[in-house]
XYZ file of C-alpha atoms in Angstrom:
708
model
C -11.585 27.850 11.257
C -10.303 28.930 7.858
C -9.007 32.445 7.391
C -10.792 35.253 5.499
C -8.587 34.589 2.473
C -10.843 31.621 1.778
C -14.128 33.521 1.773
C -14.856 32.331 -1.767
C -14.203 28.769 -0.699
C -16.490 29.047 2.295
C -19.240 30.387 0.080
C -18.805 27.515 -2.324
C -18.856 25.025 0.528
C -22.005 26.601 1.912
C -23.747 25.770 -1.341
C -22.599 22.163 -1.120
C -23.475 21.780 2.554
C -26.891 23.334 2.212
C -27.846 21.257 -0.808
C -25.705 18.131 -0.296
C -25.212 17.961 -4.057
C -22.623 15.813 -5.784
C -19.932 17.122 -8.053
C -20.380 14.003 -10.166
C -24.140 14.226 -10.526
C -26.616 17.007 -9.876
C -29.237 14.415 -8.998
C -27.259 12.658 -6.250
C -29.080 12.555 -2.929
C -28.433 10.766 0.351
C -29.843 7.267 0.524
C -33.059 7.398 2.493
C -32.715 3.718 3.281
C -29.779 4.259 5.633
C -30.718 2.865 9.011
C -29.144 2.996 12.426
C -30.949 -0.144 13.517
C -29.360 -2.671 11.196
C -27.315 -5.223 13.108
C -24.410 -7.189 11.656
C -23.323 -10.248 13.624
C -20.552 -12.157 11.879
C -20.963 -15.886 11.599
C -17.836 -17.567 12.882
C -16.916 -20.966 11.528
C -15.151 -23.418 13.843
C -11.371 -23.400 13.461
C -9.976 -25.869 10.977
C -7.004 -28.038 11.754
C -3.930 -27.270 9.679
C -1.830 -30.266 8.726
C 0.727 -30.752 11.439
C -0.576 -27.881 13.592
C -2.694 -27.735 16.697
C -6.174 -26.264 16.644
C -6.332 -22.779 18.147
C -9.420 -22.578 20.319
C -11.711 -19.570 20.165
C -9.966 -17.409 17.571
C -10.822 -13.745 17.851
C -14.067 -13.220 15.947
C -14.804 -9.798 14.496
C -18.248 -8.520 15.443
C -19.773 -5.410 13.971
C -21.947 -3.445 16.344
C -24.444 -2.140 13.777
C -24.952 0.318 10.973
C -25.543 4.040 11.054
C -25.074 6.819 8.574
C -25.408 10.549 8.618
C -28.937 11.460 7.592
C -27.813 14.975 6.635
C -24.783 17.198 6.369
C -25.568 18.520 9.835
C -25.482 14.979 11.204
C -22.033 14.466 9.685
C -20.813 17.677 11.326
C -22.314 16.579 14.641
C -20.362 13.320 14.403
C -17.089 15.224 14.119
C -17.850 17.899 16.707
C -19.428 15.715 19.384
C -16.500 13.296 19.394
C -13.915 16.065 19.253
C -15.459 18.025 22.130
C -15.425 14.891 24.258
C -11.816 14.017 23.415
C -10.104 17.403 23.215
C -7.597 18.378 25.915
C -6.019 21.712 26.852
C -3.252 20.822 24.364
C -5.461 19.796 21.455
C -6.463 16.486 19.898
C -3.492 14.205 20.523
C -1.265 14.059 17.473
C -4.256 13.779 15.177
C -3.306 10.506 13.528
C -2.823 6.793 13.852
C -6.111 6.200 15.633
C -6.790 2.611 16.571
C -10.246 1.312 15.767
C -11.795 1.303 19.227
C -14.736 -0.747 17.987
C -15.570 -2.543 14.781
C -16.823 -0.083 12.186
C -19.493 -0.650 9.613
C -20.238 1.893 6.961
C -23.018 2.509 4.542
C -22.953 4.935 1.624
C -25.471 6.763 -0.493
C -25.098 4.293 -3.351
C -23.769 0.797 -3.868
C -23.781 -1.790 -6.580
C -22.346 -2.343 -10.020
C -21.620 -5.293 -12.230
C -18.816 -7.657 -11.310
C -16.288 -8.765 -13.870
C -13.827 -11.623 -13.849
C -10.251 -10.957 -12.838
C -7.368 -13.066 -14.027
C -4.296 -13.300 -11.835
C -1.031 -12.096 -13.317
C 1.021 -15.275 -13.314
C 3.963 -13.750 -15.163
C 5.297 -10.407 -16.307
C 2.956 -9.072 -18.963
C 4.519 -8.467 -22.386
C 3.316 -5.849 -24.837
C 4.323 -4.498 -28.202
C 5.490 -0.866 -28.288
C 3.981 1.483 -30.800
C 5.754 1.321 -34.129
C 7.899 -1.678 -33.238
C 7.767 -5.419 -32.905
C 10.077 -5.834 -29.923
C 8.588 -6.948 -26.640
C 9.149 -5.254 -23.316
C 8.400 -5.896 -19.685
C 5.973 -3.820 -17.666
C 5.675 -3.057 -13.976
C 5.369 -6.246 -11.963
C 1.771 -5.981 -10.722
C -0.489 -8.084 -8.534
C -3.455 -8.375 -10.907
C -3.388 -8.571 -14.684
C -4.831 -5.456 -16.305
C -4.506 -3.342 -13.144
C -1.468 -1.087 -13.452
C 0.375 0.102 -10.364
C 2.459 3.272 -9.985
C 6.231 2.965 -9.941
C 9.397 5.026 -10.324
C 9.978 3.887 -13.926
C 7.604 3.237 -16.832
C 8.170 2.233 -20.442
C 6.207 1.719 -23.646
C 9.093 -0.047 -25.339
C 10.236 3.056 -27.193
C 10.679 5.370 -24.202
C 11.811 4.936 -20.637
C 10.421 7.481 -18.161
C 11.871 7.784 -14.672
C 11.430 10.018 -11.650
C 14.378 10.644 -9.349
C 14.338 13.214 -6.539
C 11.626 15.288 -8.180
C 13.063 15.158 -11.705
C 11.360 13.410 -14.632
C 13.674 12.049 -17.331
C 12.701 10.580 -20.700
C 15.157 8.190 -22.357
C 14.963 7.209 -26.012
C 15.485 3.448 -26.050
C 16.891 3.253 -29.594
C 19.654 5.809 -29.021
C 20.051 5.188 -25.289
C 20.059 8.929 -24.668
C 18.214 11.213 -22.295
C 16.034 13.253 -24.669
C 14.012 15.236 -22.159
C 14.002 16.291 -18.506
C 11.692 18.267 -16.276
C 12.397 19.422 -12.739
C 9.269 19.496 -10.603
C 8.707 21.741 -7.599
C 11.152 21.383 -4.733
C 8.306 20.329 -2.460
C 8.216 16.916 -4.154
C 9.660 14.524 -1.587
C 9.285 11.490 -3.799
C 7.136 10.478 -6.690
C 5.466 7.624 -8.528
C 4.426 7.399 -12.159
C 1.510 6.138 -14.218
C 1.723 6.358 -18.015
C -0.778 5.886 -20.839
C 0.321 6.876 -24.327
C 1.739 10.400 -24.198
C 0.138 11.138 -20.824
C 2.153 10.838 -17.635
C 0.821 11.261 -14.102
C 3.244 12.028 -11.278
C 1.958 11.483 -7.737
C 3.673 12.741 -4.607
C 2.934 13.618 -0.990
C 4.345 16.792 0.469
C 3.658 18.807 3.582
C 4.978 21.136 6.207
C 4.092 18.954 9.196
C 3.794 21.111 12.275
C 6.077 23.811 10.874
C 5.246 27.359 9.812
C 4.709 30.583 11.741
C 2.771 30.487 14.993
C -0.698 31.993 14.449
C -1.896 34.808 16.680
C -3.657 34.337 20.003
C -1.687 31.172 20.740
C -3.731 29.224 18.181
C -2.069 26.288 16.423
C -3.264 23.905 13.678
C -5.064 20.943 15.183
C -3.513 18.521 12.689
C -0.259 18.502 10.694
C -0.253 19.626 7.075
C -0.051 16.956 4.388
C -0.846 17.415 0.720
C -0.878 15.252 -2.361
C 0.217 16.747 -5.673
C -0.838 15.124 -8.947
C 0.932 16.472 -12.026
C 0.034 15.586 -15.614
C 2.842 15.838 -18.176
C 2.576 15.656 -21.978
C 5.283 13.353 -23.361
C 4.512 13.951 -27.046
C 7.657 16.064 -27.504
C 10.263 14.739 -25.074
C 12.590 17.645 -25.816
C 9.905 20.036 -24.565
C 8.029 18.311 -21.768
C 4.879 20.236 -20.904
C 2.963 20.291 -17.640
C -0.644 20.072 -18.784
C -1.984 20.728 -15.316
C -1.829 19.680 -11.704
C -4.065 19.157 -8.721
C -3.232 19.704 -5.073
C -5.310 17.664 -2.646
C -5.427 17.971 1.124
C -4.214 14.677 2.549
C -1.554 12.019 2.193
C -1.254 9.908 -0.951
C -1.533 6.212 -0.145
C -1.444 4.579 -3.577
C -3.152 4.462 -6.960
C -4.364 1.978 -9.545
C -5.110 2.381 -13.255
C -7.504 0.268 -15.348
C -7.901 1.125 -19.051
C -6.748 4.718 -18.546
C -8.941 5.377 -15.502
C -6.950 6.200 -12.382
C -8.115 5.761 -8.807
C -6.121 7.629 -6.179
C -6.417 6.749 -2.503
C -5.990 9.784 -0.256
C -6.169 9.923 3.553
C -6.970 13.405 4.846
C -6.999 14.891 8.312
C -9.001 18.056 9.042
C -7.124 21.162 7.889
C -9.448 24.006 8.917
C -9.217 23.571 12.674
C -7.074 25.694 14.985
C -6.865 25.056 18.712
C -5.150 26.753 21.609
C -2.723 25.625 24.311
C -2.250 26.799 27.904
C -0.470 30.145 28.244
C 1.383 28.945 31.355
C 1.758 25.845 33.518
C -1.065 26.691 35.912
C -4.275 24.761 36.352
C -6.289 27.867 35.510
C -4.524 28.190 32.182
C -5.247 24.539 31.412
C -8.916 24.949 32.255
C -9.172 28.086 30.111
C -7.473 26.331 27.194
C -9.823 23.354 27.486
C -12.898 25.554 27.503
C -11.597 27.601 24.569
C -10.866 24.469 22.538
C -14.367 23.162 23.148
C -15.772 26.513 22.031
C -13.649 26.503 18.873
C -14.813 22.998 18.030
C -18.471 23.787 18.611
C -18.185 26.805 16.293
C -16.484 24.839 13.518
C -18.312 24.070 10.305
C -18.137 21.128 7.920
C -15.625 22.957 5.759
C -13.128 22.745 8.632
C -13.317 18.938 8.730
C -13.566 17.908 5.078
C -10.699 17.757 2.519
C -10.348 20.233 -0.361
C -8.445 20.430 -3.603
C -7.231 22.989 -6.131
C -6.454 22.598 -9.816
C -3.616 24.496 -11.471
C -3.827 25.021 -15.224
C -1.050 24.641 -17.814
C -0.398 28.386 -17.503
C 0.436 27.946 -13.822
C -2.658 29.831 -12.671
C -4.355 28.336 -9.633
C -8.071 27.704 -9.710
C -10.483 27.987 -6.808
C -10.190 25.801 -3.739
C -13.215 23.509 -3.667
C -14.398 20.561 -1.536
C -12.930 17.256 -2.630
C -16.267 15.512 -2.091
C -19.750 16.487 -0.930
C -21.104 15.361 2.396
C -23.614 12.962 0.842
C -20.722 10.949 -0.606
C -19.153 10.301 2.824
C -19.987 7.081 4.672
C -20.014 7.293 8.461
C -18.918 4.673 11.013
C -21.111 3.562 13.865
C -18.344 4.018 16.427
C -15.723 6.729 16.593
C -12.632 5.722 14.635
C -10.741 8.965 14.173
C -11.185 12.129 12.162
C -9.545 11.021 8.899
C -11.443 10.993 5.618
C -10.409 8.184 3.282
C -11.177 9.237 -0.307
C -10.999 7.307 -3.569
C -10.552 9.894 -6.331
C -11.276 9.019 -9.967
C -9.298 10.681 -12.778
C -9.146 10.052 -16.499
C -5.471 10.179 -17.398
C -6.170 11.599 -20.882
C -8.672 14.296 -19.841
C -7.871 17.911 -20.606
C -8.464 18.964 -17.005
C -7.368 17.629 -13.643
C -10.760 17.721 -11.953
C -11.912 14.373 -10.511
C -14.739 12.683 -12.387
C -15.991 11.262 -9.094
C -14.963 10.881 -5.452
C -16.190 8.441 -2.806
C -15.214 8.804 0.840
C -15.525 7.242 4.260
C -14.652 8.486 7.731
C -11.863 6.002 8.347
C -8.150 5.478 7.951
C -6.435 3.028 5.623
C -3.012 2.295 4.240
C -3.075 -0.989 2.305
C -4.508 -0.681 -1.210
C -5.586 -3.603 -3.404
C -7.511 -3.558 -6.671
C -8.975 -6.066 -9.077
C -10.488 -4.813 -12.311
C -13.859 -4.283 -10.623
C -13.162 -3.622 -6.940
C -10.737 -1.417 -5.056
C -10.263 -2.400 -1.414
C -8.533 -0.294 1.213
C -7.503 -1.926 4.475
C -6.048 -0.771 7.728
C -2.527 -1.892 8.483
C -0.803 -2.512 11.834
C 1.391 0.569 11.368
C -1.544 2.906 11.945
C -2.399 1.184 15.230
C 0.793 1.643 17.240
C -0.236 4.965 18.697
C -3.596 5.325 20.424
C -4.081 9.026 21.213
C -7.801 8.755 21.923
C -7.925 5.504 23.889
C -9.934 5.647 27.066
C -8.051 4.945 30.273
C -10.217 1.914 30.943
C -9.900 0.531 27.422
C -9.325 -3.199 27.740
C -8.576 -4.090 24.137
C -5.421 -6.141 23.899
C -3.189 -7.562 21.216
C -5.664 -10.360 20.568
C -8.318 -7.795 19.617
C -6.396 -5.995 16.881
C -8.455 -6.192 13.706
C -8.219 -5.313 10.026
C -10.983 -3.214 8.543
C -11.667 -3.565 4.817
C -13.487 -0.947 2.735
C -14.595 -1.968 -0.752
C -15.368 0.313 -3.712
C -16.944 -0.551 -7.068
C -14.723 0.635 -9.951
C -16.460 -1.085 -12.864
C -17.758 2.282 -14.162
C -14.775 4.297 -15.491
C -16.557 7.557 -14.672
C -17.552 6.724 -11.103
C -16.364 5.103 -7.906
C -19.038 3.796 -5.547
C -18.623 2.672 -1.973
C -19.829 -0.949 -1.663
C -19.379 -1.847 1.984
C -16.996 -2.724 4.774
C -15.959 -5.761 6.747
C -13.682 -6.607 9.629
C -11.489 -9.584 10.424
C -9.266 -10.418 13.345
C -5.537 -9.805 13.012
C -3.358 -7.819 10.636
C -2.343 -8.123 6.981
C 1.244 -8.348 5.807
C 0.680 -6.268 2.633
C -1.620 -5.907 -0.402
C -1.012 -9.534 -1.448
C -3.020 -10.654 1.576
C -6.127 -9.582 -0.361
C -7.904 -10.949 -3.403
C -11.317 -10.268 -4.965
C -13.361 -12.026 -7.609
C -17.067 -11.575 -8.380
C -17.745 -9.935 -5.031
C -15.931 -12.619 -3.036
C -13.006 -11.326 -0.981
C -10.225 -13.482 0.439
C -7.967 -12.067 3.144
C -5.118 -13.644 5.113
C -4.268 -12.249 8.562
C -2.187 -13.006 11.646
C -3.517 -12.512 15.161
C -1.210 -11.452 17.980
C 2.016 -11.185 15.942
C 5.179 -11.185 18.012
C 6.142 -7.603 17.201
C 3.306 -6.375 19.413
C 5.294 -7.606 22.376
C 4.353 -10.314 24.785
C 4.310 -14.024 24.215
C 4.022 -15.126 20.621
C 2.856 -18.589 21.593
C -0.733 -17.490 20.876
C -0.032 -16.153 17.402
C -1.754 -17.921 14.540
C -2.891 -17.059 11.043
C -6.140 -17.423 9.151
C -7.584 -17.182 5.678
C -11.054 -15.640 5.774
C -13.550 -15.516 2.909
C -16.019 -12.606 2.771
C -18.899 -11.902 0.406
C -20.805 -8.756 -0.477
C -24.211 -8.960 1.141
C -26.531 -6.003 1.644
C -23.821 -3.375 1.527
C -21.524 -5.280 3.886
C -18.647 -7.740 3.616
C -19.964 -10.784 5.454
C -17.790 -13.711 6.483
C -18.775 -16.935 4.730
C -15.933 -19.239 5.743
C -12.467 -19.422 7.244
C -9.545 -21.672 8.018
C -7.530 -21.059 11.192
C -4.485 -22.537 12.879
C -1.954 -21.663 10.188
C 1.559 -21.265 11.558
C 0.854 -21.422 15.286
C 3.489 -19.275 17.114
C 4.408 -17.746 13.734
C 3.182 -14.935 11.522
C 2.465 -14.499 7.820
C 5.363 -13.247 5.697
C 3.879 -13.649 2.213
C 0.655 -14.542 0.416
C -0.174 -15.235 -3.218
C -3.519 -16.262 -4.662
C -2.607 -18.744 -7.385
C -6.122 -19.057 -8.769
C -9.735 -18.547 -7.753
C -9.505 -21.856 -5.888
C -5.982 -21.906 -4.432
C -3.946 -19.654 -2.128
C -0.301 -19.931 -1.045
C 0.585 -18.618 2.435
C 4.025 -18.540 4.055
C 4.416 -18.208 7.823
C 7.736 -18.101 9.648
C 9.509 -18.070 12.972
C 12.181 -20.754 12.687
C 11.075 -22.707 9.637
C 9.083 -21.714 6.572
C 5.746 -23.512 6.356
C 4.279 -23.046 2.884
C 0.539 -23.695 3.072
C -1.645 -24.316 0.039
C -5.256 -23.495 0.917
C -8.174 -24.747 -1.159
C -10.760 -21.940 -1.427
C -12.996 -23.534 -4.050
C -15.791 -23.676 -1.464
C -16.061 -20.140 -0.021
C -17.965 -21.508 2.970
C -15.308 -24.067 3.909
C -11.712 -23.271 2.848
C -9.327 -26.058 3.806
C -5.587 -26.646 3.948
C -4.744 -28.848 0.971
C -1.059 -29.313 1.761
C 1.956 -27.811 3.473
C 5.737 -27.849 3.314
C 8.270 -26.996 6.032
C 11.763 -25.910 5.035
C 14.461 -23.657 6.542
C 14.223 -19.968 5.722
C 11.341 -17.773 4.671
C 9.867 -16.479 1.423
C 8.665 -12.880 1.723
C 7.506 -12.597 -1.898
C 5.832 -15.305 -3.986
C 5.610 -15.204 -7.778
C 3.724 -17.819 -9.842
C 5.328 -18.678 -13.179
C 2.647 -20.959 -14.602
C 2.258 -24.715 -15.038
C 2.295 -25.414 -11.308
C 5.552 -23.611 -10.533
C 6.020 -20.978 -7.830
C 9.053 -18.815 -7.048
C 9.822 -17.610 -3.528
C 12.134 -14.688 -2.745
C 13.342 -14.290 0.818
C 16.022 -15.330 3.250
C 17.745 -18.593 4.019
C 17.936 -19.361 7.717
C 19.441 -21.729 10.233
C 17.356 -24.329 12.027
C 16.991 -21.791 14.849
C 15.492 -19.220 12.456
C 18.554 -16.943 12.124
C 18.650 -15.256 8.704
C 21.796 -15.980 6.682
C 21.261 -14.400 3.269
C 19.159 -13.955 0.154
C 17.421 -17.063 -1.159
C 15.460 -17.852 -4.314
C 13.355 -21.027 -4.136
C 11.485 -22.941 -6.810
C 8.378 -24.804 -5.653
C 6.373 -27.442 -7.476
C 2.731 -26.778 -6.512
C 1.112 -28.785 -9.300
C -0.228 -31.155 -6.656
C -1.680 -28.913 -3.899
C -1.666 -31.833 -1.475
C 2.085 -32.313 -1.898
C 3.991 -29.016 -2.435
C 7.727 -29.546 -2.905
C 10.762 -27.298 -3.149
C 12.736 -28.664 -6.078
C 15.637 -26.205 -6.160
C 17.011 -23.098 -4.463
C 19.910 -20.652 -4.697
C 21.390 -18.668 -1.806
C 23.687 -15.649 -1.539
C 25.179 -15.474 1.947
C 24.910 -12.056 3.536
C 22.692 -10.876 0.692
C 19.519 -8.821 0.681
C 17.240 -7.791 -2.184
C 14.680 -4.956 -2.319
C 12.456 -7.513 -4.071
C 11.999 -9.269 -0.728
C 9.593 -6.515 0.336
C 8.909 -4.534 -2.858
C 7.440 -6.606 -5.672
C 8.125 -3.822 -8.188
C 11.823 -4.631 -7.795
C 11.242 -8.204 -9.019
C 11.475 -9.078 -12.716
C 10.545 -12.357 -14.366
C 10.859 -12.440 -18.151
C 8.881 -15.449 -19.441
C 10.303 -15.289 -22.972
C 13.741 -16.354 -21.750
C 12.931 -17.699 -18.306
C 15.199 -15.153 -16.643
C 14.663 -13.636 -13.202
C 16.446 -10.449 -12.136
C 16.925 -9.625 -8.454
C 18.646 -6.475 -7.181
C 21.091 -7.597 -4.522
C 23.145 -5.927 -1.798
C 25.815 -7.625 0.289
C 27.246 -5.595 3.161
C 30.328 -6.069 5.294
C 28.397 -6.102 8.543
C 26.289 -9.034 7.345
C 29.259 -11.209 6.410
C 29.474 -13.014 9.709
C 28.212 -16.300 10.979
C 27.521 -17.041 14.623
C 27.993 -20.413 16.181
C 27.270 -21.299 19.801
C 24.608 -22.301 22.230
C 23.849 -19.064 24.065
C 23.864 -15.361 23.095
C 27.238 -13.851 23.870
C 28.931 -17.233 23.551
C 29.318 -17.381 19.780
C 32.324 -17.937 17.621
C 32.444 -15.638 14.607
C 33.309 -17.278 11.311
C 33.653 -15.229 8.108
C 31.535 -16.307 5.177
C 32.804 -16.954 1.707
C 31.251 -13.842 0.194
C 32.227 -10.253 -0.598
C 30.409 -6.914 -0.421
C 28.511 -6.312 -3.646
C 26.038 -3.860 -5.188
C 24.140 -4.739 -8.336
C 21.730 -7.414 -9.531
C 21.840 -11.157 -10.021
C 20.292 -12.832 -13.080
C 18.917 -16.351 -12.662
C 17.807 -18.794 -15.346
C 14.576 -20.581 -14.415
C 13.615 -23.886 -16.002
C 11.098 -26.510 -14.897
C 12.613 -28.001 -11.750
C 15.863 -26.033 -12.003
C 17.462 -22.709 -11.033
C 20.871 -21.599 -12.312
C 22.729 -18.355 -11.682
C 23.544 -16.758 -15.028
C 25.622 -13.891 -13.687
C 25.753 -10.465 -12.076
C 25.294 -6.962 -13.501
C 26.178 -3.540 -12.096
C 25.267 0.003 -13.015
C 28.810 1.036 -13.964
C 29.982 -2.222 -15.505
C 32.463 -2.902 -12.704
C 32.728 -6.166 -10.813
C 30.496 -4.630 -8.143
C 32.768 -5.714 -5.311
C 32.659 -3.271 -2.406
C 29.279 -1.906 -1.438
C 28.492 1.451 -3.073
C 25.094 3.158 -3.017
C 25.709 4.571 -6.497
C 25.857 1.016 -7.854
C 22.674 -0.067 -6.098
C 19.951 -1.242 -8.468
C 16.286 -0.552 -7.680
C 14.431 -1.704 -10.816
C 15.025 -3.775 -13.943
C 13.206 -3.988 -17.277
C 13.546 -5.926 -20.515
C 13.182 -4.132 -23.851
C 13.894 -6.256 -26.897
C 17.262 -7.922 -26.441
C 18.409 -5.586 -23.670
C 18.183 -5.567 -19.898
C 17.819 -2.075 -18.432
C 18.514 -1.387 -14.754
C 17.609 1.700 -12.739
C 19.872 2.868 -9.918
C 19.523 5.780 -7.544
C 20.619 8.293 -10.167
C 21.423 6.358 -13.343
C 20.096 3.980 -15.989
C 22.237 1.180 -17.393
C 21.781 -1.086 -20.408
C 23.090 -4.656 -20.617
C 22.908 -7.387 -23.219
C 20.151 -9.722 -22.032
C 21.861 -12.866 -23.332
C 25.471 -12.211 -22.317
C 24.858 -9.674 -19.511
C 27.616 -7.506 -20.989
C 27.421 -3.910 -19.795
C 26.705 -1.598 -22.743
C 26.080 1.905 -21.426
C 25.218 3.974 -18.356
C 23.169 7.181 -18.383
C 23.316 9.757 -15.611
C 19.954 10.966 -14.288
C 21.321 13.544 -11.847
């Protein structure tokens, strides 16, 4: 339970709990239509045959067990307490995180609905005109046009803003000088930025984990401490950067999206008000006493101990009151126990004077993967949260084939509100946010069942594209295609249009599948292509052309170095790779971080950060492991970026750039490049602690600015 220093908070929470009122609307009330009797069987389409692949019989079908929702704040508290009392041990509640979904979960909220709007896919880097100038500049490489994503560097064409190790720097583009800096609190581990006009939001997760002084009476926090700090900075006068305000939220920051100045933050919070005991010695009596005491502590807990809170700090540095992040009537409840985390979508207006959320929607669930169109934000579970199963029953029989992805959809069409729409579940796991797409309430998701990294035979692995639709507050499966990449797993996905998806699977070769989704009840494989290597990021460049960033590989599937491929997908029934470039021993952050990728349509240039290390400059030849001959490759260690000219049907390496203007030979972390941007006729690159400017046409190094 919370200490007496939070008496004011407890009183405030008591008002919320007793009345179940919403901070967004005084008239909000729980939905009386919530029912525990609603069933939700998923219709499972028969598996489709992928070209050149065998049909996988009986793919794992996700089945929801029904709907239920808390009818009152007391019912929500009972959900927490009853499950915790059953699962608690003399040593507490496991590690408090990473709970596997023991059963399929279906959620229902107090409100749902909203108008859908069309979403256009971002097929190339979006160009804009900076205020007061006519030069064009590149923006953050995002998944969906009009939906901005946070990153470590932002620009409006006149200013470059970066965050490095808790320090914000503002660079004047015209003079290429750092004109303002602001050191944030030391507790910032890392940060991401969103910018609109003169308003900058900095988002970071911090926390003390299990550290701190041991409380009295052998009581310890039941869950580790994690907090998200959101700081708003006024950029109007770069020489005097001002913190307008900040908000500290209980929980870990997952990601954020911004549409027309409205920001949605995704926060995952574990209970922070609970303290539990541990045995005082190694005896059975001590264990029994600790177990009984923990059950008593849980039964005496209140809703304030389980729900997340936040605090706003004003521009004068004075902290406001600690208040609940969301009221109990805005929390959707799963039918089956799925952990104690609260997943919250927090709405902020980036230009508001205060830092108080305009609305918050929450569900009792976990989630890591965040996707957003202009009208829906979807949070999905990822495989990383399912490695550790602290609450699994000893007789639990769920295996690798039963691992599922849960999807939770929120309506974001209203800039002042975020409304929970519904949830769905599909078999398998997603590779990243690009596995998801939404348009007019129709959701497409690509997953792999039984991927090899779970251990065991990967001969049963296969991938699927599943189409879901919003129906009655749920995401209901309408169609699917199975049998993609049998024995392989998905490495990249890109939705090229409303009717076409590109999926890459890999184990030894790289099958590129083009899936026709024009009929949401019967998606089909239109065509496929098998080539050596794998593309881990796909980027459409218009007119039927698709770029793939990844690794070249031998016929046996052994990675040999960075590869950029150009695919002709104008005929979905006959995809072809028309050109490719390789850099032996090379790796690029863009392979797994799309923000590191830059395509500049005006000139057709692509910029890829690249690293080549000594230990990778070997080639193995031989039949069996341990019986290889080692042959050096014709490549040298390098740190910098490679610039490639892209034309229809052709790729050509233009040259290399480095942060310090050297030849880049010899790997050096200080020369590593993380991001690249185009402003006017210049290419800017961001390293670990520096910015560099290069001539876009000649690639000549012009200047380097220290950010340390």
